[in-house]
Each structure stands twice: as structure tokens, then as C-alpha cells.
Tab-separated table of C-alpha atoms and ligand atoms in Angstrom:
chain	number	residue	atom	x	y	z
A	14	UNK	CA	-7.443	-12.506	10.461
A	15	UNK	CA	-4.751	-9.518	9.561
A	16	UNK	CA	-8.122	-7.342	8.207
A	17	UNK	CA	-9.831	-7.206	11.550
A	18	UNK	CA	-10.078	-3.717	13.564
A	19	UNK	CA	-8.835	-5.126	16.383
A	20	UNK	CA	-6.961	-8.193	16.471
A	21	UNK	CA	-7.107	-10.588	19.499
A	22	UNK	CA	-4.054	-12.889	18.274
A	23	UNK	CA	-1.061	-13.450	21.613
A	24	UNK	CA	1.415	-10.821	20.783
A	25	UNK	CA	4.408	-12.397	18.525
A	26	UNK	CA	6.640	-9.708	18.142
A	27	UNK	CA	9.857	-10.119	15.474
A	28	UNK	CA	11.948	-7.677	14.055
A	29	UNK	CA	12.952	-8.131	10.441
A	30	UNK	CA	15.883	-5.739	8.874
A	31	UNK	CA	15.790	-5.464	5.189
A	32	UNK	CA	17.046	-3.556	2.384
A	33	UNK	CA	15.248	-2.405	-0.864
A	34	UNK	CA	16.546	0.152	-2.922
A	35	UNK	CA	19.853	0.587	-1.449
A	36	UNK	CA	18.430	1.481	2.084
A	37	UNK	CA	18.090	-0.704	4.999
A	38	UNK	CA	14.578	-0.386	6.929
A	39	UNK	CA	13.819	-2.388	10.163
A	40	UNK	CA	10.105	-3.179	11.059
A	41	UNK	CA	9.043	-4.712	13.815
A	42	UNK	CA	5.739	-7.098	12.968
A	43	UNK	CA	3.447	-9.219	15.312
A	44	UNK	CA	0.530	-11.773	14.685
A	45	UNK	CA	-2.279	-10.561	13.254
A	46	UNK	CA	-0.936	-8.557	11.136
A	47	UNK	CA	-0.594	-9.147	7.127
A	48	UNK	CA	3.189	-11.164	6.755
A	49	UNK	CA	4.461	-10.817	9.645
A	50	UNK	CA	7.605	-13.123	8.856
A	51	UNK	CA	8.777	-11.273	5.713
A	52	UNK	CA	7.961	-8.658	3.575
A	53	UNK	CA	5.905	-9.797	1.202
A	54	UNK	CA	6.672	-11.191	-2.042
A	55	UNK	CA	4.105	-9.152	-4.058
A	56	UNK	CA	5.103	-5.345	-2.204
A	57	UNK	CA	8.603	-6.698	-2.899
A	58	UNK	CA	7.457	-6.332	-6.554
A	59	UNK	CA	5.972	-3.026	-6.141
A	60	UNK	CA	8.528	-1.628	-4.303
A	61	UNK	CA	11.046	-2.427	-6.856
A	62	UNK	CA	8.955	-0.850	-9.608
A	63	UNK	CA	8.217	2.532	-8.388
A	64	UNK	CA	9.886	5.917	-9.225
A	65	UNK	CA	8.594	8.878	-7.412
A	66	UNK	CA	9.515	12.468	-7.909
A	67	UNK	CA	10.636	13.887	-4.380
A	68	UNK	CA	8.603	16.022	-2.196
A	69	UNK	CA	5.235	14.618	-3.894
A	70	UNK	CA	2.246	12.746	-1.679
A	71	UNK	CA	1.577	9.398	-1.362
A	72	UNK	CA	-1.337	7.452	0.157
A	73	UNK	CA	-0.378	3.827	1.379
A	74	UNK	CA	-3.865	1.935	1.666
A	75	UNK	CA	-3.733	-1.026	3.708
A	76	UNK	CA	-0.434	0.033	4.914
A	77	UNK	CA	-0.205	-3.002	7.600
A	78	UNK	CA	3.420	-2.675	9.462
A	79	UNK	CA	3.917	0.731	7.092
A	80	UNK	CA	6.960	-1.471	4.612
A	81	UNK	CA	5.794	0.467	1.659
A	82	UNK	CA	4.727	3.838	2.531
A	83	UNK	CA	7.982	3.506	5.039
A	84	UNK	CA	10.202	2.567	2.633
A	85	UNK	CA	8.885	4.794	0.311
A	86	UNK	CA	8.862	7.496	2.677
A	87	UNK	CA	12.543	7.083	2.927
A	88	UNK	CA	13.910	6.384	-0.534
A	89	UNK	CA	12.298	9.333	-2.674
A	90	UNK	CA	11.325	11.787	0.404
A	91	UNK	CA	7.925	11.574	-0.352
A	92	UNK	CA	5.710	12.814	2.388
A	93	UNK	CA	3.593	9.294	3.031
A	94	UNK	CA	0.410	8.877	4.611
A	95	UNK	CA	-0.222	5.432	5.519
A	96	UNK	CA	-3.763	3.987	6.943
A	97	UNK	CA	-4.982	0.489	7.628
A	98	UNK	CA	-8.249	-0.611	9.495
A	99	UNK	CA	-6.104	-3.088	11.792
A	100	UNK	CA	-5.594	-0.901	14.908
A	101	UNK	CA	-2.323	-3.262	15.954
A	102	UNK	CA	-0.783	-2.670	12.078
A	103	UNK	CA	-1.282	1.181	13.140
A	104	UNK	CA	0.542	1.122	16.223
A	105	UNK	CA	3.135	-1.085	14.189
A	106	UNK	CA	3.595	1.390	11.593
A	107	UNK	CA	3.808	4.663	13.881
A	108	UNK	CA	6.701	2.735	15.819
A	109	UNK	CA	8.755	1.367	12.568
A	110	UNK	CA	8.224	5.084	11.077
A	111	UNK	CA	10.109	6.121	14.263
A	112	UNK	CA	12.852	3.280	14.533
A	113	UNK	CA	13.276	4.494	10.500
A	114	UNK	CA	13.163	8.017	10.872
A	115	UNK	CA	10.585	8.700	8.186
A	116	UNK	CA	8.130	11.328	9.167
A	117	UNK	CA	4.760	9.643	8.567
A	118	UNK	CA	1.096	10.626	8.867
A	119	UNK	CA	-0.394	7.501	10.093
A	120	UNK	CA	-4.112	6.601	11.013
A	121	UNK	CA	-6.598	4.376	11.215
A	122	UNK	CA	-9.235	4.257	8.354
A	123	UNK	CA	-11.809	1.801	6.755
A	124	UNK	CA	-10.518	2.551	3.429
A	125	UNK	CA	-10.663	6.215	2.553
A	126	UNK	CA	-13.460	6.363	5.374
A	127	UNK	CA	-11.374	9.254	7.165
A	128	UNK	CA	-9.025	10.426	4.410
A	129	UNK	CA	-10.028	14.093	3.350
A	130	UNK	CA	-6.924	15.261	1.704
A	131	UNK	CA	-5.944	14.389	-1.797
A	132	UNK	CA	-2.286	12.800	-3.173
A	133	UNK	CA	-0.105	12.630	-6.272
A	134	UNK	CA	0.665	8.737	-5.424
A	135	UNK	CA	-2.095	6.413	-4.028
A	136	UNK	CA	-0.305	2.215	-3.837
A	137	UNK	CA	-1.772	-0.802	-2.220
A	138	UNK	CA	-1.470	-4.042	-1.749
A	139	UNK	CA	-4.835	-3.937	-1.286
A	140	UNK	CA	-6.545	-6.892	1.382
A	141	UNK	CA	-7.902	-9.910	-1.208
A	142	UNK	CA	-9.300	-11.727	1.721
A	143	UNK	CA	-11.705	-9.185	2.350
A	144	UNK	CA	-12.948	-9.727	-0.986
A	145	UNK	CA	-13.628	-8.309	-4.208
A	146	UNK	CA	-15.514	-5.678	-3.276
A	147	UNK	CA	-13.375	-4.169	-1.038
A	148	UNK	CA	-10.551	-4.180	-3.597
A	149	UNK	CA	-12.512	-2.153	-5.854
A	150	UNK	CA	-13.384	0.547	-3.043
A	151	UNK	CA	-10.094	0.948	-3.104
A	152	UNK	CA	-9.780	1.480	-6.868
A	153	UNK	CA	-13.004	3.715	-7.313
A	154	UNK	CA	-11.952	5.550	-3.963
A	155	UNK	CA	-8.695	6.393	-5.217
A	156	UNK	CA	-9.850	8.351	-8.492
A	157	UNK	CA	-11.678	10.436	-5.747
A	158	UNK	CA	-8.255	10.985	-3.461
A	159	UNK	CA	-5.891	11.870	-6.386
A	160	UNK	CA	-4.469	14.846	-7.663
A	161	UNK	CA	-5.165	16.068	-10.776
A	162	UNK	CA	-2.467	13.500	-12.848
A	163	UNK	CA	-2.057	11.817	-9.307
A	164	UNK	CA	-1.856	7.980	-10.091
A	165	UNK	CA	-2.733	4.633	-8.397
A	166	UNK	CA	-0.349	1.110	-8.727
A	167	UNK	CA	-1.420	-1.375	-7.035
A	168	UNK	CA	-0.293	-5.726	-6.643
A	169	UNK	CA	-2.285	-8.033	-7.576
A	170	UNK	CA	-1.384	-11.951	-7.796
A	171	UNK	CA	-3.315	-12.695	-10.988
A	172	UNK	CA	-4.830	-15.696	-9.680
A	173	UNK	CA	-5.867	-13.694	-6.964
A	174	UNK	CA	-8.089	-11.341	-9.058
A	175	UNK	CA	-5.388	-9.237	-11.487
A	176	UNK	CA	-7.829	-9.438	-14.908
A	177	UNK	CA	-10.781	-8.014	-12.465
A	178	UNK	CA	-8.672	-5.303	-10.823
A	179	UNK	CA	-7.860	-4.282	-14.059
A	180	UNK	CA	-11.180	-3.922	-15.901
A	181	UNK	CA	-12.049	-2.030	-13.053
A	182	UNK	CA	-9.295	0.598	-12.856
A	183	UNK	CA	-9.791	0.957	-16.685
A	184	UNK	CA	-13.632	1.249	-15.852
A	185	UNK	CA	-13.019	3.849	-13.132
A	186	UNK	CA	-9.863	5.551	-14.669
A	187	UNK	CA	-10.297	4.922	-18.694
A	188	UNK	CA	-6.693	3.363	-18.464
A	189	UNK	CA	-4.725	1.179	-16.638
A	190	UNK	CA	-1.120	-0.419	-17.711
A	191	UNK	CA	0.625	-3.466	-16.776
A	192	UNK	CA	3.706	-2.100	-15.631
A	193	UNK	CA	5.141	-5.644	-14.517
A	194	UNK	CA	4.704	-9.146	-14.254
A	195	UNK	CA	6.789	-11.332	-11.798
A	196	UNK	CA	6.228	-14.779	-10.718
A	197	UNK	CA	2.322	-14.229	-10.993
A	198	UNK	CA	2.300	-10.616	-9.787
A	199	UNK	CA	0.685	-8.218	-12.037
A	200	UNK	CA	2.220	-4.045	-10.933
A	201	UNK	CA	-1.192	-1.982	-12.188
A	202	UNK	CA	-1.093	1.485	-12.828
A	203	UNK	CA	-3.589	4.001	-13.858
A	204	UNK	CA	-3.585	7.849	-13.965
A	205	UNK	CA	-6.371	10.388	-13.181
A	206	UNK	CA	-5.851	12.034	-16.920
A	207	UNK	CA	-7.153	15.944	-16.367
A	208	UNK	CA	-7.415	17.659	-19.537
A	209	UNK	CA	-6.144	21.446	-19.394
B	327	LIG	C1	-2.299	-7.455	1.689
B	327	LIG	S1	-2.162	-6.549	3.191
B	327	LIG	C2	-0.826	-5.407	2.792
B	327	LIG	C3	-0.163	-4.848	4.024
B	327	LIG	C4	1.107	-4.019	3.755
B	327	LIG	N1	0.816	-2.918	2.850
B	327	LIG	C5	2.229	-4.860	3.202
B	327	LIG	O1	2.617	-4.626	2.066
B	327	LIG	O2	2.706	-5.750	3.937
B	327	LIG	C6	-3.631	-5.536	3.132
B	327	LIG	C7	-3.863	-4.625	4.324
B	327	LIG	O3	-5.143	-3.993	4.161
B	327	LIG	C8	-5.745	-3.857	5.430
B	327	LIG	N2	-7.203	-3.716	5.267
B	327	LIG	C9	-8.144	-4.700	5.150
B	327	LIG	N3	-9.363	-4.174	5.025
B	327	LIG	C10	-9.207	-2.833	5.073
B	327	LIG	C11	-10.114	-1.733	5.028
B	327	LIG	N4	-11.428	-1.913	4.894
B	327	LIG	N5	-9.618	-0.488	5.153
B	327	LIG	C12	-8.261	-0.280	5.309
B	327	LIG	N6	-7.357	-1.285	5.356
B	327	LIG	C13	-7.822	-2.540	5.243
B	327	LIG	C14	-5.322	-5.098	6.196
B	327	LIG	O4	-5.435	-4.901	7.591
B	327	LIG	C15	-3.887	-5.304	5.685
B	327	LIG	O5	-2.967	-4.665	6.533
């Protein structure tokens, strides 16, 4: 299973090169860890429908191999933190922030179990199979680990649990949008709104 602390799986190490935003990243991957053959079809989505302001914080949860936080790192020079509770997608994700030269705080975390600081970004592709309510620990835990204004996106595959995730970002948040659909993928947003 990609969501256990410490996977026992024979190591099956590849190295994919790919290129999102005009940048080319290389990750290595292994088994048990989340898509290990690609990059995901869903954080394809997300990637492509970010815009972050430079210099800002993000918070990857569920970071696996690190392709978002990574790649975001990277492409807006955002300083990323990424965490997962897989200690084999950690070691993964400290080496591929290396090979990329993206300077990376990276740990391991049950959710936000050892996260004390707080971010303007928080994104996930957060784990469905370790069910629902995990998902939306890692909705209600984000209002907690934003910024004032900070905001969370997240993918979800809507048959996977989209209309859900989004009543409960609007529950925790008072708003969420639907920033993009794609082949079943719903891009959720919602912003930690601070009056002045
Ligand atoms: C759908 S995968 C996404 C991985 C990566 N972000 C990507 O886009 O390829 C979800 C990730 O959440 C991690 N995860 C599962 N349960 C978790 C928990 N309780 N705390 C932190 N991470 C968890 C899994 O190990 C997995 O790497």
C-alpha cells in the first residue's frame, strides 16, 4: 500500500524525466510509493492550474516522490515544504529535490501531526485510499496551517469523493471554487478569508 509508514515492497527503482511548465524535473520513484510509473494524471491537472506569487510558502501534503511541491518549488521559487507518512516517499523526495536543485524542507508527518509553522499555499493530492476521513483532516487541518488569506487546492477525481471534499472545504472554509474540471478531475480551492 503507497500510505503505509514503512513500506516492505522489493525496491523497483525507475527514473522518469518530465516537463511541466516549461521546466524539465527528473524523479526517481520505487514500489510502494503512490504512481510510481508516471506522474499522475490528477497532479498533472493541478500542476497545470496553479499560479503562485514567488517567494511565498507552500505546504505539499502527501507529497509522495515530492512531483508537486518539487516542481512547484522550481517553477515559481516558492519555498516548499513537502511531508508524507511513507518513510520511502521521504527519502524519495529529499533525493529528487537534490537531483532538481530545489531547496526543500522535507519530513515525515501523519498529516499536519509535526507541522508547526504556517503557509500561504497548502495543495494535495490528498491519499483516497486511506479514506474519507483522512481526506478531511487534511481539509480541516489546513484552515489551521494557513496564513491569514493563505489558500488550499486540492485533486479530487469526482467519483472518488469531489462533491464530499467540497461540502467540506465550504464547511471548514465558508467557500470553496471549482477552479477546473478535466477528464473527471475536479481542481478545489478555498481561501482562509481574514477580515481586516
Ligand atoms: C494520492 S498520493 C499523492 C502523492 C504525490 N503528491 C503525487 O502527486 O504523486 C497521496 C500521498 O499521501 C500520503 N499519505 C497517506 N496517508 C497520509 C497521512 N496520514 N499523512 C501524510 N501523508 C499521507 C501517501 O503516502 C501518498 O504519498
Amino acid at each position: 500500500m503507497y500510505y503505509e509508514k514503512n513500506p516492505k515492497a522489493a525496491h523497483d527503482i525507475h527514473e522518469l524525466t518530465v516537463k511541466f511548465l516549461d521546466t524539465t524535473m527528473v524523479f526517481l520513484t520505487d514500489a510502494g510509493v503512490f504512481s510510481k510509473k508516471m506522474i499522475d494524471y490528477g497532479s498533472q491537472v493541478l500542476l497545470n492550474n496553479l499560479d503562485l506569487e514567488q517567494g511565498r510558502t507552500l505546504l505539499d501534503v502527501g507529497c509522495g516522490y515530492g512531483p508537486l511541491g518539487l516542481t512547484l518549488g522550481k517553477v515559481f521559487d516558492v519555498n516548499a515544504t513537502l511531508i508524507d507518512i511513507n518513510s520511502r516517499a521521504i527519502d524519495l523526495a529529499q533525493k529528487n529535490a537534490d537531483k532538481n536543485g530545489v531547496k526543500a524542507t522535507i519530513f515525515q508527518s501523519d498529516i499536519y501531526e509535526n507541522v508547526s509553522d504556517h503557509f500561504d499555499y497548502i495543495i494535495s493530492n490528498p491519499p483516497i485510499r486511506a479514506g474519507k476521513a483522512v481526506v478531511h483532516e487534511v481539509i480541516s487541518g489546513a484552515f489551521d496551517h494557513l496564513l491569514p488569506n493563505g489558500r488550499l487546492t486540492i485533486v479530487i477525481q469526482k467519483k472518488q469523493g469531489a462533491p464530499s471534499a467540497k461540502a467540506k472545504m465550504e464547511e471548514v472554509f465558508g467557500n470553496c471554487q471549482i477552479i477546473k474540471k478535466d477528464k473527471g478531475y475536479y481542481i478545489l480551492e478555498s481561501e482562509k478569508v481574514c477580515e481586516q
